[in-house]
mmCIF file of C-alpha atoms and ligand atoms in Angstrom:
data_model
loop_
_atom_site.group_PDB
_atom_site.id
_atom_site.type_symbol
_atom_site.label_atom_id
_atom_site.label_comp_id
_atom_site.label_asym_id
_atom_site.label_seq_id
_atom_site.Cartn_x
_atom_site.Cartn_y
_atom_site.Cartn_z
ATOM 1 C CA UNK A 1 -7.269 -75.035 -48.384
ATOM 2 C CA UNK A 2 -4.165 -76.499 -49.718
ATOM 3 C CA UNK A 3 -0.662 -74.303 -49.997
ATOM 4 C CA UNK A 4 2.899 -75.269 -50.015
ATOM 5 C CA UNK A 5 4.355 -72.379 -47.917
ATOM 6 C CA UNK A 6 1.540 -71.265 -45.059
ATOM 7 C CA UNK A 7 -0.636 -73.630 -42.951
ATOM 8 C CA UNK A 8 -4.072 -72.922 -42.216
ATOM 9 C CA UNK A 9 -6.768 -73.563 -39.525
ATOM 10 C CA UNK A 10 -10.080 -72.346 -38.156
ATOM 11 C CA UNK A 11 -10.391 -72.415 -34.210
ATOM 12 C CA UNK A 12 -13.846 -71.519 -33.536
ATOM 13 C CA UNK A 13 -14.278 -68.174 -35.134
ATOM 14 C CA UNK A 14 -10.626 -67.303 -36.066
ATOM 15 C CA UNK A 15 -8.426 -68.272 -38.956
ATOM 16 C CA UNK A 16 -5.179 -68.870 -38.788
ATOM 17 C CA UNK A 17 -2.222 -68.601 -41.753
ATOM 18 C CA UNK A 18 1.039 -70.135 -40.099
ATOM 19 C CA UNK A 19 3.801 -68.870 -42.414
ATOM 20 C CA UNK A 20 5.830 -72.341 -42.627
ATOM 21 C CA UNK A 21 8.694 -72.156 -44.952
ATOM 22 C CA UNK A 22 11.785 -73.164 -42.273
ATOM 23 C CA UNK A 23 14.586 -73.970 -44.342
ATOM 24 C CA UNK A 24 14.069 -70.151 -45.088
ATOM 25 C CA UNK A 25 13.240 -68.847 -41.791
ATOM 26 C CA UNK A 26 10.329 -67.828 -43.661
ATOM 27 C CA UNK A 27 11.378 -65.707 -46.148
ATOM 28 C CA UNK A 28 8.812 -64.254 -48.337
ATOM 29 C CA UNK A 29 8.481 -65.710 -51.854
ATOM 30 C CA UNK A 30 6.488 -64.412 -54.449
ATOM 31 C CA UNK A 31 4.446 -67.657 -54.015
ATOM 32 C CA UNK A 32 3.941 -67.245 -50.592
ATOM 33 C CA UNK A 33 2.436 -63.708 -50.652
ATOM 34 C CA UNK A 34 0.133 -65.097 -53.190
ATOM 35 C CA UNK A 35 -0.891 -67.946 -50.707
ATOM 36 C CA UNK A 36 -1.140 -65.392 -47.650
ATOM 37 C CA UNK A 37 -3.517 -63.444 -50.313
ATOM 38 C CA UNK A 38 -5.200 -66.579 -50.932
ATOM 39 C CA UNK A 39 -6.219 -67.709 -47.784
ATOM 40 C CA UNK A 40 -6.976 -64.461 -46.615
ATOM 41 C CA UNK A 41 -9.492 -63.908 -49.312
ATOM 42 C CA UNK A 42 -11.366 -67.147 -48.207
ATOM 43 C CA UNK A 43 -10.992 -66.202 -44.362
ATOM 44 C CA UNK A 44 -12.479 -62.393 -45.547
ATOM 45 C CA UNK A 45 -15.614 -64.151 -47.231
ATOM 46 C CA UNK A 46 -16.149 -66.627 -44.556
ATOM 47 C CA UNK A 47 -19.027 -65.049 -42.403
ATOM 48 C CA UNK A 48 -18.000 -67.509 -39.586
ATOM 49 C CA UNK A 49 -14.639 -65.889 -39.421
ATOM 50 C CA UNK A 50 -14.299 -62.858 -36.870
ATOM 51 C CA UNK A 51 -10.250 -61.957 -37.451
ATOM 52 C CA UNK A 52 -7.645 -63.674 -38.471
ATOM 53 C CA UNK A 53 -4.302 -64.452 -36.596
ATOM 54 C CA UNK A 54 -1.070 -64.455 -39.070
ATOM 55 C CA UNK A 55 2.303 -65.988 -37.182
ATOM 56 C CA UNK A 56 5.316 -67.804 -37.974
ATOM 57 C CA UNK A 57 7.818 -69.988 -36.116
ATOM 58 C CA UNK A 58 9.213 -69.650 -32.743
ATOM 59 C CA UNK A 59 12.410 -69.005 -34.605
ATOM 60 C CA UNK A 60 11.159 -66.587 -36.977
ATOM 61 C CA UNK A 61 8.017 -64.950 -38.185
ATOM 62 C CA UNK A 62 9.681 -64.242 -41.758
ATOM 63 C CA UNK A 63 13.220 -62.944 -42.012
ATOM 64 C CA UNK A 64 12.114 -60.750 -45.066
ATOM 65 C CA UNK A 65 11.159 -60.878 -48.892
ATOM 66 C CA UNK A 66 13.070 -63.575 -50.379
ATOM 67 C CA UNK A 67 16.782 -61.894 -51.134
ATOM 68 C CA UNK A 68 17.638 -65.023 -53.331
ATOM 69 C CA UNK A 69 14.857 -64.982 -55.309
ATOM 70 C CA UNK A 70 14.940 -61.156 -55.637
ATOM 71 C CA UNK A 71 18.959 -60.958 -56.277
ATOM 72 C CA UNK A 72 19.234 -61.384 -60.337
ATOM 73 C CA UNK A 73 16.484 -58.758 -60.802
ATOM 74 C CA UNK A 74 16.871 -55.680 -63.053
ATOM 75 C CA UNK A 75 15.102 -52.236 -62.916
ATOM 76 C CA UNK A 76 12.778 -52.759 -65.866
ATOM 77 C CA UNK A 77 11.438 -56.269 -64.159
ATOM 78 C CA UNK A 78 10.330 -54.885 -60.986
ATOM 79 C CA UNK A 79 9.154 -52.308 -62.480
ATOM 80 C CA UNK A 80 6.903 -53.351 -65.374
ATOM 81 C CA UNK A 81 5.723 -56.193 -62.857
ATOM 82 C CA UNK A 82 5.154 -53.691 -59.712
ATOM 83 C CA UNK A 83 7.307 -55.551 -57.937
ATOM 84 C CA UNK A 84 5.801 -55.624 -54.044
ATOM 85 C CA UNK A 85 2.656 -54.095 -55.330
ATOM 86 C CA UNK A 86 1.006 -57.217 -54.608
ATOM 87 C CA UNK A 87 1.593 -57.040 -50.766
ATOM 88 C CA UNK A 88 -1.031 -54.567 -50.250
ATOM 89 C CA UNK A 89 -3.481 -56.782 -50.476
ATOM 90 C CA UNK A 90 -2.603 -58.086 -46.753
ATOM 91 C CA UNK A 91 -3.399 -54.106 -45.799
ATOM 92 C CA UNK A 92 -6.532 -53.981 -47.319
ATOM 93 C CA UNK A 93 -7.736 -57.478 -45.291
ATOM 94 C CA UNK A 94 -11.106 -55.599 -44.101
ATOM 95 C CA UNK A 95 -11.489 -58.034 -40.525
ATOM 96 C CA UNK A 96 -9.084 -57.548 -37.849
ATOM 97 C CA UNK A 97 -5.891 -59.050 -37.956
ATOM 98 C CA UNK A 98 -3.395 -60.222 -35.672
ATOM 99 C CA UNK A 99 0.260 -60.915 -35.196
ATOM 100 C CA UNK A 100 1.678 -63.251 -33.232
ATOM 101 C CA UNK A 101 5.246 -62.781 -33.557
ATOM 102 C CA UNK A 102 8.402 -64.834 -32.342
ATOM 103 C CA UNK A 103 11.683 -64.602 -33.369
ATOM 104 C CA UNK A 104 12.968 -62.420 -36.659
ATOM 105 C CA UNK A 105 10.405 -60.124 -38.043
ATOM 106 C CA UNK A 106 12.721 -57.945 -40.719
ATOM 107 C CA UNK A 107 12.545 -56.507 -43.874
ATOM 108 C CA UNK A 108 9.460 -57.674 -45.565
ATOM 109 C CA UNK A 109 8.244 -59.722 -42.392
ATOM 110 C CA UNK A 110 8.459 -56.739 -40.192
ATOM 111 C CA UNK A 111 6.623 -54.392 -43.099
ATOM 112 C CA UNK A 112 3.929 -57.593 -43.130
ATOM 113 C CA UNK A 113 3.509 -57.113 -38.961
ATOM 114 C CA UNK A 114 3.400 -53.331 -39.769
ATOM 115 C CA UNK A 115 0.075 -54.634 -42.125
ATOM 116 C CA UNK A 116 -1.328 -55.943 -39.127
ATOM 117 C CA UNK A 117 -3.609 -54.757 -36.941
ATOM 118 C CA UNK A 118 -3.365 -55.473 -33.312
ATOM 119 C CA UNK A 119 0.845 -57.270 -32.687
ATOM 120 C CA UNK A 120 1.166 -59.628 -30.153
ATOM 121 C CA UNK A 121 5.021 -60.409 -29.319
ATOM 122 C CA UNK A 122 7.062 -63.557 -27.619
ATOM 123 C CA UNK A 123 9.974 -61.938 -25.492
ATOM 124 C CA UNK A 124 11.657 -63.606 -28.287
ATOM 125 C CA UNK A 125 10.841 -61.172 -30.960
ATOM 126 C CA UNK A 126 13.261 -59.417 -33.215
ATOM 127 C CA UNK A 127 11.862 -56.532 -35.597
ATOM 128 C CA UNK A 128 14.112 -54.748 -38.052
ATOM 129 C CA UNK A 129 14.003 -53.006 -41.389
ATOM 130 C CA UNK A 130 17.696 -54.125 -42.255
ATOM 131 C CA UNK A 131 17.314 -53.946 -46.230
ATOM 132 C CA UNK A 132 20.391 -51.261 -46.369
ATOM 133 C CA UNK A 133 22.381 -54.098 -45.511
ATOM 134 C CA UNK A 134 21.846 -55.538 -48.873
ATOM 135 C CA UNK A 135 22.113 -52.430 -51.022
ATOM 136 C CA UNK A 136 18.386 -51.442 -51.058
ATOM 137 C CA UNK A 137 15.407 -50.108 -48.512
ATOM 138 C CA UNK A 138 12.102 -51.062 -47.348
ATOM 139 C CA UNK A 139 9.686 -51.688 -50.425
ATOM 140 C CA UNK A 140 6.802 -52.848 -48.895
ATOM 141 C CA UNK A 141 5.493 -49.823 -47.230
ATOM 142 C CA UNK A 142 8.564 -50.029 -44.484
ATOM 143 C CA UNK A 143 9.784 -46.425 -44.630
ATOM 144 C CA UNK A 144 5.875 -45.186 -44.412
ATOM 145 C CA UNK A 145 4.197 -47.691 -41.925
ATOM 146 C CA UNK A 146 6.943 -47.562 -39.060
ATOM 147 C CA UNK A 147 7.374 -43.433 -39.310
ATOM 148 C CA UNK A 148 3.674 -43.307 -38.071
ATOM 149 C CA UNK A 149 3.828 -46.734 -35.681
ATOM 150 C CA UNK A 150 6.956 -45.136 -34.205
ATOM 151 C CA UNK A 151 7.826 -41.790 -34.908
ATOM 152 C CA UNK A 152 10.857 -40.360 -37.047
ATOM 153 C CA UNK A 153 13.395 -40.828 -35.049
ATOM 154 C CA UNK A 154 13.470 -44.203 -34.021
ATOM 155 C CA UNK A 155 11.959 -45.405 -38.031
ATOM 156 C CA UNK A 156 15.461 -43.274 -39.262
ATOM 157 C CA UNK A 157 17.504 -45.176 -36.721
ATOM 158 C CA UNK A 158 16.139 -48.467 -38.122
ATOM 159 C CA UNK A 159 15.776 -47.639 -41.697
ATOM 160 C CA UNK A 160 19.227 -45.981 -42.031
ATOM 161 C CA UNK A 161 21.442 -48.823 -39.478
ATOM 162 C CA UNK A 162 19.385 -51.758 -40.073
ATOM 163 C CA UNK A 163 19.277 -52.623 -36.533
ATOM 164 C CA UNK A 164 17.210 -54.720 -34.847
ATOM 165 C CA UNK A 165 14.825 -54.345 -31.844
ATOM 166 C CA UNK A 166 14.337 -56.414 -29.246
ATOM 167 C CA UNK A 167 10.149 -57.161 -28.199
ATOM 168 C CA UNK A 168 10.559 -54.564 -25.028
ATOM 169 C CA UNK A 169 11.900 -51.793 -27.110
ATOM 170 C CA UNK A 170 9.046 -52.587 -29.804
ATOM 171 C CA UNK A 171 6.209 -52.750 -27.009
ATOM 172 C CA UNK A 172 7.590 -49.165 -25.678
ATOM 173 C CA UNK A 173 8.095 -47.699 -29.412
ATOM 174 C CA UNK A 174 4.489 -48.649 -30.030
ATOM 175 C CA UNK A 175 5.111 -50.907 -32.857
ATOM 176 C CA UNK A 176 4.115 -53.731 -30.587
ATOM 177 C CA UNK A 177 0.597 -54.189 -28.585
ATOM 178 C CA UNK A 178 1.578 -56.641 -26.113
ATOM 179 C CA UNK A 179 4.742 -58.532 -25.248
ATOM 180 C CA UNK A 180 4.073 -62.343 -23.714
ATOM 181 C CA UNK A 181 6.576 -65.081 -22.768
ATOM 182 C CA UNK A 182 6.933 -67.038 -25.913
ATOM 183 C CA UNK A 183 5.095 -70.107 -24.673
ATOM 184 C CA UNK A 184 1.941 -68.143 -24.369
ATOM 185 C CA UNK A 185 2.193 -66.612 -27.520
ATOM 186 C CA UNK A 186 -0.268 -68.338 -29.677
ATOM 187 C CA UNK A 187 -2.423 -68.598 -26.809
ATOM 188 C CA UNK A 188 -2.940 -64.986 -26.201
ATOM 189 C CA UNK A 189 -3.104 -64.385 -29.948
ATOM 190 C CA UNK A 190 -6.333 -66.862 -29.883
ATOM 191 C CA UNK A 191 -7.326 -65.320 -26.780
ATOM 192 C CA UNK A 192 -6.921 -61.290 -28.469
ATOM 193 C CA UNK A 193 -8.855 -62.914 -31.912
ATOM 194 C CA UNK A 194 -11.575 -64.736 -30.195
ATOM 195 C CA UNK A 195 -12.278 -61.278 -27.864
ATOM 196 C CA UNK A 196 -12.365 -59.721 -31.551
ATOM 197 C CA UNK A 197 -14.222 -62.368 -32.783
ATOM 198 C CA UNK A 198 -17.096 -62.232 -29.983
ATOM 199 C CA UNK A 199 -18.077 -58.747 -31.043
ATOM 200 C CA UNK A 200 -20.394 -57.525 -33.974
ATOM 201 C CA UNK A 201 -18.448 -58.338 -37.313
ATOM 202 C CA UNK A 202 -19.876 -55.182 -38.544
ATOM 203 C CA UNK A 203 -18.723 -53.360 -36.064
ATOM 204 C CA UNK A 204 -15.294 -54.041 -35.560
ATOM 205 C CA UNK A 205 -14.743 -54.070 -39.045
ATOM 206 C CA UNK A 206 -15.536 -50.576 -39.129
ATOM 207 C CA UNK A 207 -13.614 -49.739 -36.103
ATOM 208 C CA UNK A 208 -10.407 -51.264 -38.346
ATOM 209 C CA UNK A 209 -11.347 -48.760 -41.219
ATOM 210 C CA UNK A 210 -11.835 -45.448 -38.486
ATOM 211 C CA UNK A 211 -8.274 -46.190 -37.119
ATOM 212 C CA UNK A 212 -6.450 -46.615 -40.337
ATOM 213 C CA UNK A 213 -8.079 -43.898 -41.499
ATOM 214 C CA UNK A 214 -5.902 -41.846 -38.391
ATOM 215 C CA UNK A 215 -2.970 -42.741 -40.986
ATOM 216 C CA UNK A 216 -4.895 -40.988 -44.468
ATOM 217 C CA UNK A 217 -6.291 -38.377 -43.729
ATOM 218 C CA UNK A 218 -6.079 -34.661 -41.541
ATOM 219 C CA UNK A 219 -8.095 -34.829 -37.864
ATOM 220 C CA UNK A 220 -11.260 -32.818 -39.379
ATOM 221 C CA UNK A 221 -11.512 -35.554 -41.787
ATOM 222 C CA UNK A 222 -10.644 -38.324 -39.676
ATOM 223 C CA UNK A 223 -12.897 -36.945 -37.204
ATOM 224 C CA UNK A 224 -15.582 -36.406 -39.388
ATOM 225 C CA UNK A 225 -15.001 -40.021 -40.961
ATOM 226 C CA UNK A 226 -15.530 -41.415 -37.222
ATOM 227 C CA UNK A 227 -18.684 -39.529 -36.161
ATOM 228 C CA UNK A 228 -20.639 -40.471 -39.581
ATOM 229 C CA UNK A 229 -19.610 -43.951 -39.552
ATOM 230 C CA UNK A 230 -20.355 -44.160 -35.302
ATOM 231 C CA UNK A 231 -23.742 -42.798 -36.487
ATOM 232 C CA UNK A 232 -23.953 -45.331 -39.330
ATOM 233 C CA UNK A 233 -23.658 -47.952 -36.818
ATOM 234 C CA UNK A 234 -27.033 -47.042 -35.216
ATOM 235 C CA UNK A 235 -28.745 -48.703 -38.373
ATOM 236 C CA UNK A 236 -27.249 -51.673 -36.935
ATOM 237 C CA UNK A 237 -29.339 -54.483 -35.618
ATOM 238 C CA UNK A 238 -26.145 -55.395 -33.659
ATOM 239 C CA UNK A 239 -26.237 -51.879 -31.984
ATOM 240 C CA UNK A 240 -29.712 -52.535 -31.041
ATOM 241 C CA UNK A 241 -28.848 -55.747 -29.567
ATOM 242 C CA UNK A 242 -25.414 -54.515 -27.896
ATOM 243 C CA UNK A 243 -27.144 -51.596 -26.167
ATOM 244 C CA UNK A 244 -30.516 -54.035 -25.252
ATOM 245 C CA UNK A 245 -28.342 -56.641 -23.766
ATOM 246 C CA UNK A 246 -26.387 -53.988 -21.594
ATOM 247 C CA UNK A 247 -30.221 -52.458 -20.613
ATOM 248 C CA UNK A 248 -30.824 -56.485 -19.499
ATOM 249 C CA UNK A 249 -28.227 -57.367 -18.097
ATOM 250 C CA UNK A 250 -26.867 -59.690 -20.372
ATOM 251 C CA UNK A 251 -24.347 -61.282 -22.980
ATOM 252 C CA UNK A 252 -25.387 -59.406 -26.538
ATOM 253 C CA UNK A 253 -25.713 -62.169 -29.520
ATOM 254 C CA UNK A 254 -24.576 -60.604 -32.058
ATOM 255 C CA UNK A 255 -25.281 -61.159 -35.782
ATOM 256 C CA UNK A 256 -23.051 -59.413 -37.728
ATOM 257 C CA UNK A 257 -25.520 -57.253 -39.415
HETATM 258 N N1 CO8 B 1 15.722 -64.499 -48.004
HETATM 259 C C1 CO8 B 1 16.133 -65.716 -48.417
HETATM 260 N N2 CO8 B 1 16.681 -66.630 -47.577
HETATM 261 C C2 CO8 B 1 16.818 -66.299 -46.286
HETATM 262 C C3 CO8 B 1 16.427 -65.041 -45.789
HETATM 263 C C4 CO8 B 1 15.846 -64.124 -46.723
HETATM 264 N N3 CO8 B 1 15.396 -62.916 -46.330
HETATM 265 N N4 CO8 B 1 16.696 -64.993 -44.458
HETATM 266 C C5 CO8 B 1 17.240 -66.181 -44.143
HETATM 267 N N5 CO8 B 1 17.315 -66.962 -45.233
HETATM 268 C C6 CO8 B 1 17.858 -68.321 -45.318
HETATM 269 C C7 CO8 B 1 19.369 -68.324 -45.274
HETATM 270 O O1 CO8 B 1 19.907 -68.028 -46.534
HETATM 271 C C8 CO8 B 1 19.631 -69.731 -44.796
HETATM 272 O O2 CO8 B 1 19.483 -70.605 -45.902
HETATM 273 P P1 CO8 B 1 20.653 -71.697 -46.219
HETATM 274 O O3 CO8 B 1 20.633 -72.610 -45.024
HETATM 275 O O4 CO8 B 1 20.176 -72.335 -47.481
HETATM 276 O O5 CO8 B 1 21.910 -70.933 -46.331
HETATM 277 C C9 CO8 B 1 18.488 -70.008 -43.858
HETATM 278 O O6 CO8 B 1 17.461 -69.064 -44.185
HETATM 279 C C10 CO8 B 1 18.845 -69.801 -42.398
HETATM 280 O O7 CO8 B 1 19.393 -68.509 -42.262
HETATM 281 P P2 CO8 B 1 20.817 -68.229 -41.567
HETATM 282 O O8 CO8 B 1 21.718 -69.394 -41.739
HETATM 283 O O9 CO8 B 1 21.312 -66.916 -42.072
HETATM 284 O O10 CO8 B 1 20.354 -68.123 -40.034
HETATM 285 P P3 CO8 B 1 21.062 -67.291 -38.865
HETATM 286 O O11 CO8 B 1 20.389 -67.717 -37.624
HETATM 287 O O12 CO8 B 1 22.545 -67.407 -38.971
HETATM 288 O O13 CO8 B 1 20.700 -65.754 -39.173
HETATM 289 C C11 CO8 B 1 19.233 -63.931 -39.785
HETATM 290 C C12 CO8 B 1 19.368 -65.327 -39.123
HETATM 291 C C13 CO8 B 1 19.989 -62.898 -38.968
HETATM 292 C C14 CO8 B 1 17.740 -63.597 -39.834
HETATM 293 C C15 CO8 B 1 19.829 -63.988 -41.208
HETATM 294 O O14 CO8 B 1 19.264 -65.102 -41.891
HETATM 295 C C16 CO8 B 1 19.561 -62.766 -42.029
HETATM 296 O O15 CO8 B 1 20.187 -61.746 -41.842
HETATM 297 N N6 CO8 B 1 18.595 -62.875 -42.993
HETATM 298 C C17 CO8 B 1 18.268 -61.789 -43.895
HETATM 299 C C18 CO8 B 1 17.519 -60.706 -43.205
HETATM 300 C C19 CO8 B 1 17.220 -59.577 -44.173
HETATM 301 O O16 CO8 B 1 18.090 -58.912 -44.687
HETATM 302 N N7 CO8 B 1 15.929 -59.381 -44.449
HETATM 303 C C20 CO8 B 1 15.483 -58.328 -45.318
HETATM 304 C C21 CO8 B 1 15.385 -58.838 -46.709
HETATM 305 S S1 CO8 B 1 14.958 -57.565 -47.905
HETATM 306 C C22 CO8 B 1 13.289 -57.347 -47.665
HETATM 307 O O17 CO8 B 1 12.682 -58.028 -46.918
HETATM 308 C C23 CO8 B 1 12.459 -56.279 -48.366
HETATM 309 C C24 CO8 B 1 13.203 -55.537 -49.433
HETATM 310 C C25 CO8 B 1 12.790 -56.045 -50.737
HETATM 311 C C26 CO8 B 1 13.995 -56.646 -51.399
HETATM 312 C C27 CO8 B 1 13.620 -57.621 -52.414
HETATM 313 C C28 CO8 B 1 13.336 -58.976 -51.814
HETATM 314 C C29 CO8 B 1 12.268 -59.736 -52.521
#
C-alpha cells in the first residue's frame, strides 16, 4: 500500500496506519481520511490481521480536521457533500482498534481516538475538542462520543472552553485506557494489539460489536444483544478449541472461525 499522508506496516498479526503529515502536525485532510479508510479496508479483509494500531507523531497524533482546507467553505458545500460523513467509516472498522497517542489529539484527532477502541496514551498526550475556538463545534461525532466516554460534565467543560487535557486527567475521565511513558508507547500499543491479535478473530470481533452496542441501545436490549451473540459463539469451532485447550492444559490455536 502506497499513500501520501499515513504510513503503513504489518508486525506479525497487527497493522499499523502512522498518520504522517508533520508540517501539519497531522491535521486531517480530506485525502487523508480517505487513505485511513483505505488502508483500513485492506487491514479489515486481511484474515492475517487481528487489530489494527492507528498513531501519530510523538508531537502530535493529529491536531484536528484540516482548518485551512475547511476555512473558504459555505453552508450549501458541506452540506450537499456531507461534509465529515465520511469519517464514520473509521467507527464502523469491525476488528479492534487501537490508539497510541502522543502529543495533540484535538478536534477531529481527538473525535478519531474517540473512534477507537481500546486508547493507549504517552504522558505526553494532549486531548481537546477546541473547535469553539474557531467559530464552530465538534463535527465528527465529538459532542456525542465524549458525553458517553466521559460524562456531561467534563464533555461540556471541553466542548464549551476548548480546553485541553493532559494524559492523567484523560486516563481518570475514562477517555483513556492506559497512560505509558512516551518511549514505551508504541511498544505497549504492539504489545495491547498482539494480546488482541492472539485471540479468536471471531470472537473479539464480536466482543467490539457487544460493547458499542452499550452506546445504541437501552440495557434490556443491550443485554439481550450480549446473551444471544455469547450463545452464538458456541457454534464456534474457536469456542470448542478455547474451552478444550483450558480442559488440557494448554495454549488454544485458534482459527478464526
Ligand atoms: N489544520 C491545519 N493546519 C494545522 C492544524 C489544523 N488543525 N493544526 C496545526 N496546523 C499547522 C499550523 O498551521 C502550522 O503550519 P504552518 O507552519 O504552515 O503555519 C503547523 O501545523 C504547526 O502548528 P503551530 O505552529 O500552530 O504549532 P504550535 O506548537 O505553536 O501549536 C497547536 C500547536 C496548539 C496544536 C496549534 O497548532 C493549534 O491550535 N492547532 C489547531 C487545533 C484545532 O483547533 N483543532 C481543531 C480543528 S477543527 C476540527 O478538528 C473539527 C471541526 C471541523 C471543522 C472543519 C475542519 C475540516
Amino acid at each position: 500500500m502506497t499513500f501520501e499522508f499515513i504510513r503503513t506496516e504489518v508486525r506479525g498479526r497487527v497493522g499499523w496506519i502512522t498518520l504522517h503529515r508533520p508540517e501539519a502536525l497531522n491535521a486531517l485532510n480530506a485525502a487523508m481520511v480517505a487513505e485511513i479508510a483505505g488502508a483500513l479496508a485492506v487491514f479489515g479483509a486481511d484474515p492475517d490481521i487481528g487489530c489494527v494500531v492507528l498513531t501519530g507523531a510523538d508531537r502530535a497524533f493529529a491536531a484536528g480536521a484540516d482548518i485551512k482546507e475547511a476555512a473558504e467553505r459555505t453552508y450549501p458545500e458541506t452540506f450537499l457533500e456531507d461534509f465529515l460523513a465520511s469519517w464514520d467509516v473509521i467507527a464502523r472498522m469491525r476488528k479492534p482498534v487501537v490508539a497510541a497517542v502522543a502529543g495533540y489529539a484535538l478536534g477531529g484527532g481527538c473525535e478519531v481516538v474517540l473512534m477507537c477502541d481500546v486508547v493507549i496514551a504517552a504522558d505526553t498526550a494532549r486531548f481537546g475538542l477546541p473547535e469553539v475556538k474557531i467559530g464552530v463545534m465538534p463535527g465528527a461525532g465529538g459532542t456525542q462520543r465524549l458525553a458517553r466516554a466521559i460524562g456531561k460534565a467534563k464533555a461540556m467543560d471541553l466542548c464549551l472552553t476548548g480546553r485541553m487535557m493532559d494524559a492523567a486527567e484523560a486516563e481518570r475521565s475514562g477517555l483513556v485506557s492506559r497512560v505509558v511513558p512516551a518511549s514505551d508507547l508504541l511498544a505497549e500499543a504492539q504489545a495491547v494489539a498482539e494480546a488482541i491479535s492472539a485471540k479468536s478473530r471471531i470472537n473479539t470481533m464480536v466482543i467490539k460489536e457487544a460493547v458499542n452496542r452499550a452506546f445504541e441501545t437501552s440495557l434490556s436490549e443491550g443485554l439481550l444483544f450480549e446473551r444471544r451473540t455469547f450463545q452464538a459463539l458456541f457454534a464456534t469451532l474457536d469456542q470448542k478449541e478455547g474451552m478444550a485447550a483450558f480442559v488440557e492444559k494448554r495454549q488454544p490455536e485458534f482459527r478464526g472461525r
